[in-house]
Short mmCIF file of C-alpha atoms in Angstrom, two decimals:
data_model
loop_
_atom_site.label_atom_id
_atom_site.label_comp_id
_atom_site.label_asym_id
_atom_site.label_seq_id
_atom_site.Cartn_x
_atom_site.Cartn_y
_atom_site.Cartn_z
CA UNK A 1 0.31 -16.80 -14.44
CA UNK A 2 0.16 -15.93 -10.77
CA UNK A 3 -2.93 -15.23 -8.69
CA UNK A 4 -2.62 -12.73 -5.94
CA UNK A 5 -4.94 -11.38 -3.36
CA UNK A 6 -5.46 -7.63 -2.84
CA UNK A 7 -6.16 -7.97 0.81
CA UNK A 8 -6.71 -10.51 3.41
CA UNK A 9 -10.36 -9.21 4.34
CA UNK A 10 -11.35 -8.79 0.70
CA UNK A 11 -12.00 -12.08 -0.70
CA UNK A 12 -13.82 -10.97 -3.78
CA UNK A 13 -10.87 -8.89 -5.16
CA UNK A 14 -8.69 -11.70 -6.36
CA UNK A 15 -6.62 -10.46 -9.43
CA UNK A 16 -4.75 -12.26 -12.14
CA UNK A 17 -1.23 -10.99 -12.61
CA UNK A 18 0.62 -11.58 -15.80
CA UNK A 19 4.31 -12.50 -15.45
CA UNK A 20 6.78 -11.83 -18.20
CA UNK A 21 8.97 -14.92 -18.93
CA UNK A 22 12.69 -14.30 -18.61
CA UNK A 23 13.24 -15.61 -22.14
CA UNK A 24 11.29 -12.73 -23.76
CA UNK A 25 13.19 -10.00 -21.80
CA UNK A 26 15.77 -9.17 -24.50
CA UNK A 27 17.50 -6.26 -22.52
CA UNK A 28 20.63 -7.42 -20.74
CA UNK A 29 22.14 -5.35 -17.91
CA UNK A 30 25.54 -4.12 -18.73
CA UNK A 31 28.24 -4.22 -16.13
CA UNK A 32 30.98 -1.57 -16.14
CA UNK A 33 34.49 -1.62 -14.55
CA UNK A 34 35.18 0.60 -11.65
CA UNK A 35 38.49 1.98 -10.27
CA UNK A 36 38.87 -1.31 -8.17
CA UNK A 37 40.28 -4.16 -10.15
CA UNK A 38 37.82 -7.01 -10.50
CA UNK A 39 34.87 -4.94 -9.32
CA UNK A 40 31.97 -4.35 -11.82
CA UNK A 41 28.78 -2.42 -11.23
CA UNK A 42 25.55 -1.81 -13.20
CA UNK A 43 25.87 0.99 -15.68
CA UNK A 44 24.19 4.34 -14.82
CA UNK A 45 21.65 3.89 -17.62
CA UNK A 46 20.62 0.42 -16.26
CA UNK A 47 20.54 1.55 -12.88
CA UNK A 48 18.30 4.61 -13.90
CA UNK A 49 15.97 2.46 -15.82
CA UNK A 50 15.73 -0.10 -12.87
CA UNK A 51 15.01 2.86 -10.49
CA UNK A 52 12.01 4.22 -12.82
CA UNK A 53 10.66 0.67 -13.09
CA UNK A 54 10.67 0.19 -9.27
CA UNK A 55 9.17 3.67 -8.91
CA UNK A 56 6.32 2.72 -11.19
CA UNK A 57 5.85 -0.54 -9.15
CA UNK A 58 5.90 1.56 -5.92
CA UNK A 59 3.39 3.92 -7.25
CA UNK A 60 1.00 1.36 -8.32
CA UNK A 61 1.29 -0.42 -5.02
CA UNK A 62 0.63 2.79 -3.05
CA UNK A 63 -2.29 3.43 -5.15
CA UNK A 64 -3.65 0.07 -4.11
CA UNK A 65 -2.96 0.72 -0.41
CA UNK A 66 -4.82 4.15 -0.71
CA UNK A 67 -7.69 2.29 -2.17
CA UNK A 68 -7.69 -0.38 0.43
CA UNK A 69 -7.36 2.27 3.24
CA UNK A 70 -10.34 4.17 1.73
CA UNK A 71 -12.47 1.08 1.72
CA UNK A 72 -11.43 0.41 5.24
CA UNK A 73 -12.43 3.86 6.39
CA UNK A 74 -15.77 3.60 4.65
CA UNK A 75 -16.26 0.28 6.54
CA UNK A 76 -15.41 1.28 9.96
CA UNK A 77 -16.91 4.80 9.89
CA UNK A 78 -20.28 3.63 11.14
CA UNK A 79 -18.59 1.48 14.03
CA UNK A 80 -16.60 4.32 15.22
CA UNK A 81 -19.61 6.72 15.15
CA UNK A 82 -21.81 4.21 16.88
CA UNK A 83 -18.95 3.73 19.68
CA UNK A 84 -18.74 7.62 20.14
CA UNK A 85 -22.50 7.86 20.52
CA UNK A 86 -22.44 5.04 22.99
CA UNK A 87 -19.59 6.70 25.10
CA UNK A 88 -21.39 10.03 24.84
CA UNK A 89 -24.59 8.43 26.16
CA UNK A 90 -22.70 6.79 29.02
CA UNK A 91 -21.15 10.04 30.16
CA UNK A 92 -24.52 11.75 29.92
CA UNK A 93 -25.92 9.13 32.21
CA UNK A 94 -23.13 9.44 34.78
CA UNK A 95 -23.58 13.26 34.69
CA UNK A 96 -27.19 12.96 35.14
CA UNK A 97 -26.83 10.46 38.02
CA UNK A 98 -24.36 12.64 39.75
CA UNK A 99 -26.39 15.79 39.17
CA UNK A 100 -23.70 17.36 37.08
CA UNK A 101 -25.84 18.55 34.28
CA UNK A 102 -24.39 21.53 32.38
CA UNK A 103 -27.88 22.88 31.63
#
């Protein structure tokens, strides 16, 4: 069993990942001959299955990324709003000091 971490900033989201031992994997990848002598490649069926498995992994990881980005956005939103309000206040102070009020 392997322990992995969702993100460096999120210490509470450690997940256990179950690894499948190689001995329990009963399917073998079949190699097929090509037109070049001595060159073998993965069969189309095995290649397609590999692609689908990799796509499932990719989709899972993209889902985790979307979740992490959503959490990040929720955390930094108040900081950004505060920064915008601060900059707006400074600009208003400068305009008032330079008598540039738009009223």
